[in-house]
Amino acid sequence: MLTKDSEELSLTQEAWEVRQRFKPEIWFSAPGAKHYENRYYANHKHYFVNISVTGEACACRCDHCSGKLLQSMIAAPTPLKMRQVIDQLQDIGCRGILVSGGANSQGEVPLLPFLDSLAYASQKGMKVLVHSGIITRETAMALKAAYVDQVLMDVIGDQETIHQVYHLDRRPEDYLRAMLFCREANLNIAPHVVVGLHYGQIRGEIQALEMIQQAQPKTIVLVILTPSNGTVMAGLEPPALDEASEVITQARIMNPDIPITLGCARPSGQYKRIIEIQAVNCGVNGIAYPHEATIDYAQNRGLQTVFTEECCSLIGQNYMRNQMQLPG
């Protein structure tokens, strides 16, 4: 009989074998929203930046964030202000923007008033990404018309997590419907799964991955619960490393043809170093802001390391199906 450890090793090996379908590259993302510098790479502060269309305002006040993440973004609460910000960013060499903001009581980021500004940024030659929250068909079609390059959205597979953490009267099916609206509009989507979102527990992550399978995105982004200071979850223990690794492993096995990245949100210190190594072993295609030791390890495993200053959600564009090493 297999022990739990041997079962985990077997699944990890299976995930690594699935990863062999892709070229032997791993992409390391370091957008300018956070300073990143080591002996391998140093990023540029304004190459790729985050903008909030609501400033620091958010109606949801989720238990792990409470709007704190908005404080690090450039505030552009009106379409005119966003155009001004775009002009200023272009003058200092910005190549791309991630537009987000606080959600309303329905879990939607109010993007519709900013469509012309998003199109303006695209016309200026910038990559334009939006972190949308739950999205309607109308908004999906409008974002496509505004030349948005990619839509990022958190996908939650557990009803109680939606209610207790996000304070929304929504259901998991609403997230699936939002992804399918984007597919209908021919938008490139990058669904995110927050591992341990339910107060550090693994609860609904696999269900979220199953919904994502139905949407067939070009990239899947996994992040790990990292509560902000001053929130309900401040000081909460993150999900156990073995449980977080199992979610990454299952994501890889469930999606053999879709690039998977470990996104920027994860606990710091020893946890960060261990989970990154485990993510390499589980077959991810990219990692945001990797530790130096992770880069060394990936190279020792025979992977070619490539750095980018774009959002890690765009890594999937480097793994188009005709670039994959499919078995003969």
Coordinates of C-alpha atoms in Angstrom, one line a residue:
M1 CA 0.0 0.0 0.0
L2 CA 1.3 3.5 -0.9
T3 CA 1.9 5.8 2.0
K4 CA 0.7 9.5 1.7
D5 CA 4.3 10.6 1.0
S6 CA 4.8 8.1 -1.8
E7 CA 1.4 9.0 -3.3
E8 CA 2.5 12.7 -3.3
L9 CA 5.8 11.8 -4.9
S10 CA 3.9 9.8 -7.5
L11 CA 1.6 12.7 -8.3
T12 CA 4.5 15.1 -8.5
Q13 CA 6.3 12.9 -10.9
E14 CA 3.2 12.6 -13.0
A15 CA 2.9 16.4 -13.0
W16 CA 6.5 16.7 -14.1
E17 CA 5.9 14.3 -16.9
V18 CA 2.9 16.4 -18.1
R19 CA 5.2 19.4 -18.1
Q20 CA 7.4 17.7 -20.7
R21 CA 4.8 18.4 -23.3
F22 CA 6.0 22.0 -23.2
K23 CA 9.3 23.4 -24.3
P24 CA 12.0 23.2 -21.5
E25 CA 11.6 26.9 -20.6
I26 CA 10.4 28.5 -17.4
W27 CA 9.5 32.2 -17.5
F28 CA 10.2 34.4 -14.5
S29 CA 8.0 37.5 -14.3
A30 CA 9.1 40.7 -12.6
P31 CA 6.7 43.6 -13.4
G32 CA 7.7 47.0 -12.1
A33 CA 4.9 47.2 -9.4
K34 CA 7.5 45.6 -7.1
H35 CA 11.3 46.2 -7.1
Y36 CA 13.2 43.0 -8.1
E37 CA 16.9 42.7 -8.3
N38 CA 19.4 39.9 -7.9
R39 CA 22.5 38.5 -9.7
Y40 CA 20.2 37.3 -12.5
Y41 CA 18.0 40.2 -13.3
A42 CA 16.9 43.7 -12.3
N43 CA 13.5 45.2 -13.3
H44 CA 12.5 48.7 -14.2
K45 CA 10.0 50.6 -12.0
H46 CA 7.7 51.9 -14.6
Y47 CA 7.8 49.2 -17.3
F48 CA 4.5 47.6 -16.2
V49 CA 2.3 49.2 -13.6
N50 CA -1.0 48.8 -11.8
I51 CA -3.8 51.3 -11.9
S52 CA -7.0 51.5 -9.8
V53 CA -10.1 53.0 -11.2
T54 CA -11.6 53.4 -7.7
G55 CA -8.6 54.7 -5.9
E56 CA -8.6 53.0 -2.5
A57 CA -12.4 52.5 -2.4
C58 CA -13.9 49.0 -2.4
A59 CA -17.4 48.0 -1.3
C60 CA -16.5 44.3 -0.7
R61 CA -13.7 44.8 1.9
C62 CA -12.7 41.1 1.6
D63 CA -11.4 39.6 4.8
H64 CA -7.9 39.0 3.4
C65 CA -7.5 42.4 1.7
S66 CA -9.9 45.0 2.9
G67 CA -8.8 47.3 0.1
K68 CA -5.2 47.3 1.2
L69 CA -3.9 46.1 -2.1
L70 CA -5.4 49.1 -3.8
Q71 CA -3.1 51.4 -1.9
S72 CA 0.0 50.4 -3.9
M73 CA -1.7 51.1 -7.2
I74 CA -1.8 54.4 -9.2
A75 CA -5.2 56.0 -8.6
A76 CA -7.1 57.0 -11.7
P77 CA -10.7 57.4 -10.5
T78 CA -12.0 59.3 -13.6
P79 CA -11.5 58.6 -17.4
L80 CA -9.7 62.0 -17.7
K81 CA -7.3 61.1 -14.9
M82 CA -6.6 57.8 -16.5
R83 CA -5.7 59.4 -19.8
Q84 CA -3.4 61.8 -17.9
V85 CA -1.8 58.9 -16.1
I86 CA -1.3 57.0 -19.4
D87 CA 0.4 60.0 -21.0
Q88 CA 2.7 60.4 -17.9
L89 CA 3.5 56.7 -17.9
Q90 CA 4.3 56.6 -21.6
D91 CA 6.7 59.5 -21.2
I92 CA 8.7 57.4 -18.7
G93 CA 8.8 54.3 -20.8
C94 CA 5.8 52.3 -19.6
R95 CA 5.0 49.3 -21.9
G96 CA 1.9 47.9 -20.1
I97 CA -0.8 48.5 -17.5
L98 CA -2.9 46.3 -15.3
V99 CA -6.2 48.1 -14.6
S100 CA -8.1 47.0 -11.5
G101 CA -10.0 48.6 -8.6
G102 CA -12.3 47.9 -5.8
A103 CA -15.4 45.9 -6.5
N104 CA -19.0 46.9 -6.0
S105 CA -21.6 45.0 -4.0
Q106 CA -22.0 42.6 -6.9
G107 CA -18.3 41.8 -7.1
E108 CA -17.8 43.8 -10.3
V109 CA -15.0 46.3 -10.9
P110 CA -16.6 49.4 -12.6
L111 CA -14.7 49.4 -15.9
L112 CA -17.4 50.5 -18.3
P113 CA -16.8 54.3 -17.8
F114 CA -13.1 53.8 -18.7
L115 CA -13.5 52.0 -22.0
D116 CA -12.2 54.9 -24.1
S117 CA -9.3 55.3 -21.7
L118 CA -8.4 51.6 -22.1
A119 CA -8.6 51.9 -25.8
Y120 CA -6.4 55.1 -25.6
A121 CA -3.7 53.1 -23.8
S122 CA -3.8 50.4 -26.4
Q123 CA -3.5 53.0 -29.2
K124 CA -0.4 54.3 -27.4
G125 CA 1.1 50.9 -27.8
M126 CA 0.7 49.6 -24.3
K127 CA -0.4 46.1 -23.3
V128 CA -3.7 46.5 -21.5
L129 CA -4.8 44.0 -18.9
V130 CA -7.8 44.4 -16.6
H131 CA -8.5 42.6 -13.3
S132 CA -12.3 42.6 -13.6
G133 CA -14.0 40.8 -10.8
I134 CA -17.2 39.1 -11.9
I135 CA -18.0 40.2 -15.4
T136 CA -21.2 40.6 -17.4
R137 CA -21.7 39.8 -21.0
E138 CA -22.0 43.6 -21.8
T139 CA -18.7 44.4 -20.1
A140 CA -17.0 41.5 -21.8
M141 CA -18.1 42.6 -25.2
A142 CA -17.1 46.2 -24.4
L143 CA -13.7 45.3 -23.2
K144 CA -13.0 43.4 -26.4
A145 CA -14.1 46.4 -28.4
A146 CA -11.7 48.5 -26.3
Y147 CA -8.7 46.3 -27.4
V148 CA -8.0 44.9 -24.0
D149 CA -5.3 42.3 -24.3
Q150 CA -6.3 40.1 -21.3
V151 CA -8.9 39.8 -18.5
L152 CA -7.8 38.5 -15.1
M153 CA -10.4 37.3 -12.6
D154 CA -10.4 35.4 -9.4
V155 CA -12.4 32.1 -9.6
I156 CA -13.9 30.7 -6.4
G157 CA -15.3 27.2 -6.2
D158 CA -16.9 27.3 -2.7
Q159 CA -20.1 29.0 -1.8
E160 CA -19.2 29.8 1.8
T161 CA -15.9 31.3 0.8
I162 CA -17.7 33.7 -1.5
H163 CA -20.0 34.7 1.3
Q164 CA -17.6 34.8 4.2
V165 CA -14.4 36.1 2.6
Y166 CA -15.7 38.2 -0.3
H167 CA -19.0 39.2 1.4
L168 CA -20.9 38.6 -1.8
D169 CA -24.3 37.1 -2.5
R170 CA -22.9 35.1 -5.4
R171 CA -22.4 31.5 -6.4
P172 CA -19.5 29.6 -8.0
E173 CA -21.6 29.4 -11.1
D174 CA -21.4 33.2 -11.5
Y175 CA -17.6 32.9 -11.9
L176 CA -18.0 30.2 -14.6
R177 CA -20.6 32.3 -16.4
A178 CA -18.2 35.3 -16.3
M179 CA -15.4 33.3 -17.9
L180 CA -17.8 32.0 -20.5
F181 CA -18.9 35.5 -21.3
C182 CA -15.3 36.4 -22.0
R183 CA -14.8 33.3 -24.2
E184 CA -18.0 34.3 -26.1
A185 CA -16.4 37.8 -26.6
N186 CA -13.1 36.1 -27.8
L187 CA -11.2 37.7 -24.9
N188 CA -8.0 36.2 -23.6
I189 CA -8.7 35.3 -20.0
A190 CA -6.3 34.4 -17.2
P191 CA -8.3 33.0 -14.3
H192 CA -6.7 33.1 -10.8
V193 CA -7.2 30.6 -8.0
V194 CA -6.2 31.8 -4.5
V195 CA -5.0 28.7 -2.7
G196 CA -6.1 28.7 0.9
L197 CA -8.5 31.6 0.4
H198 CA -10.9 30.2 3.1
Y199 CA -8.9 31.3 6.1
G200 CA -6.0 29.1 5.1
Q201 CA -8.0 26.0 4.4
I202 CA -8.1 24.2 1.1
R203 CA -11.8 24.4 0.2
G204 CA -13.1 24.9 -3.3
E205 CA -9.8 25.1 -5.2
I206 CA -10.3 21.9 -7.1
Q207 CA -13.9 22.9 -7.9
A208 CA -12.5 26.3 -9.2
L209 CA -10.1 24.4 -11.4
E210 CA -12.9 22.2 -12.8
M211 CA -14.8 25.3 -13.8
I212 CA -11.7 26.8 -15.4
Q213 CA -11.4 23.6 -17.4
Q214 CA -14.7 24.4 -19.0
A215 CA -13.6 27.9 -20.0
Q216 CA -10.3 26.6 -21.6
P217 CA -8.2 29.7 -20.9
K218 CA -4.7 30.3 -22.4
T219 CA -3.1 30.6 -18.9
I220 CA -4.0 29.7 -15.3
V221 CA -2.5 31.7 -12.4
L222 CA -2.2 30.2 -8.9
V223 CA -1.6 32.5 -6.0
I224 CA -1.4 31.6 -2.3
L225 CA -3.3 33.4 0.5
T226 CA -1.2 36.2 1.8
P227 CA -3.4 38.4 4.1
S228 CA -2.6 42.1 4.3
N229 CA -1.8 43.8 7.6
G230 CA -4.8 45.4 9.2
T231 CA -7.3 42.9 7.8
V232 CA -9.5 40.3 9.5
M233 CA -7.0 37.6 8.4
A234 CA -3.8 39.4 9.4
G235 CA -1.5 36.9 11.1
L236 CA -3.4 33.9 9.9
E237 CA -1.4 30.9 9.0
P238 CA -1.2 30.2 5.2
P239 CA -2.2 26.9 3.8
A240 CA 0.1 24.0 4.7
L241 CA 2.9 23.6 2.2
D242 CA 2.0 20.1 1.3
E243 CA -1.7 21.1 0.7
A244 CA -0.7 24.1 -1.4
S245 CA 1.7 21.9 -3.4
E246 CA -1.1 19.3 -4.0
V247 CA -3.3 22.0 -5.5
I248 CA -0.5 23.1 -7.9
T249 CA 0.1 19.4 -8.8
Q250 CA -3.6 18.8 -9.5
A251 CA -3.8 22.0 -11.6
R252 CA -0.9 20.8 -13.8
I253 CA -2.3 17.3 -14.2
M254 CA -5.8 18.6 -14.9
N255 CA -4.5 21.1 -17.6
P256 CA -1.8 19.3 -19.6
D257 CA -2.0 21.8 -22.5
I258 CA -2.4 25.1 -20.6
P259 CA 0.5 27.1 -19.2
I260 CA 0.3 27.5 -15.4
T261 CA 2.1 30.2 -13.4
L262 CA 2.7 30.8 -9.7
G263 CA 1.6 34.4 -9.3
C264 CA 3.1 37.2 -7.2
A265 CA 1.0 36.7 -4.1
R266 CA 2.4 34.1 -1.7
P267 CA 3.9 34.2 1.8
S268 CA 7.5 35.4 2.2
G269 CA 10.5 33.9 3.9
Q270 CA 11.1 30.2 4.1
Y271 CA 7.5 29.4 2.8
K272 CA 8.2 31.3 -0.4
R273 CA 11.5 29.5 -1.1
I274 CA 10.0 26.1 -0.4
I275 CA 6.8 26.5 -2.4
E276 CA 8.7 27.9 -5.4
I277 CA 10.9 24.8 -5.5
Q278 CA 7.9 22.6 -5.2
A279 CA 6.1 24.6 -8.0
V280 CA 9.1 23.9 -10.3
N281 CA 8.8 20.2 -9.4
C282 CA 5.1 20.3 -10.0
G283 CA 5.7 21.5 -13.6
V284 CA 4.6 25.2 -13.6
N285 CA 5.6 27.2 -16.7
G286 CA 6.3 30.5 -14.9
I287 CA 6.8 32.1 -11.5
A288 CA 6.5 35.8 -10.5
Y289 CA 9.4 37.4 -8.6
P290 CA 11.3 34.1 -8.0
H291 CA 13.9 33.7 -5.3
E292 CA 17.5 33.3 -6.6
A293 CA 17.6 29.8 -5.2
T294 CA 14.5 29.0 -7.4
I295 CA 16.3 30.2 -10.5
D296 CA 19.3 28.0 -9.7
Y297 CA 17.1 25.0 -9.0
A298 CA 15.2 25.4 -12.3
Q299 CA 18.4 25.6 -14.3
N300 CA 19.7 22.5 -12.5
R301 CA 16.5 20.6 -13.5
G302 CA 17.4 21.4 -17.1
L303 CA 15.0 24.3 -17.7
Q304 CA 16.0 27.4 -19.7
T305 CA 15.2 30.5 -17.7
V306 CA 13.6 33.5 -19.4
F307 CA 12.8 36.8 -17.7
T308 CA 10.0 39.2 -18.5
E309 CA 8.8 42.4 -17.0
E310 CA 5.2 41.8 -18.0
C311 CA 2.5 40.4 -15.8
C312 CA 3.0 36.6 -15.3
S313 CA -0.5 36.0 -16.7
L314 CA 0.9 36.9 -20.2
I315 CA 3.4 34.0 -20.0
G316 CA 0.8 31.8 -21.7
Q317 CA 1.3 33.7 -25.0
N318 CA 4.8 32.3 -25.1
Y319 CA 3.4 28.8 -25.0
M320 CA 1.2 28.7 -28.0
R321 CA 0.2 25.2 -29.0
N322 CA 2.5 25.1 -32.1
Q323 CA 5.5 25.7 -29.8
M324 CA 4.7 22.8 -27.5
Q325 CA 6.8 19.6 -27.6
L326 CA 4.0 17.1 -28.1
P327 CA 5.0 13.4 -28.1
G328 CA 5.3 11.8 -31.4

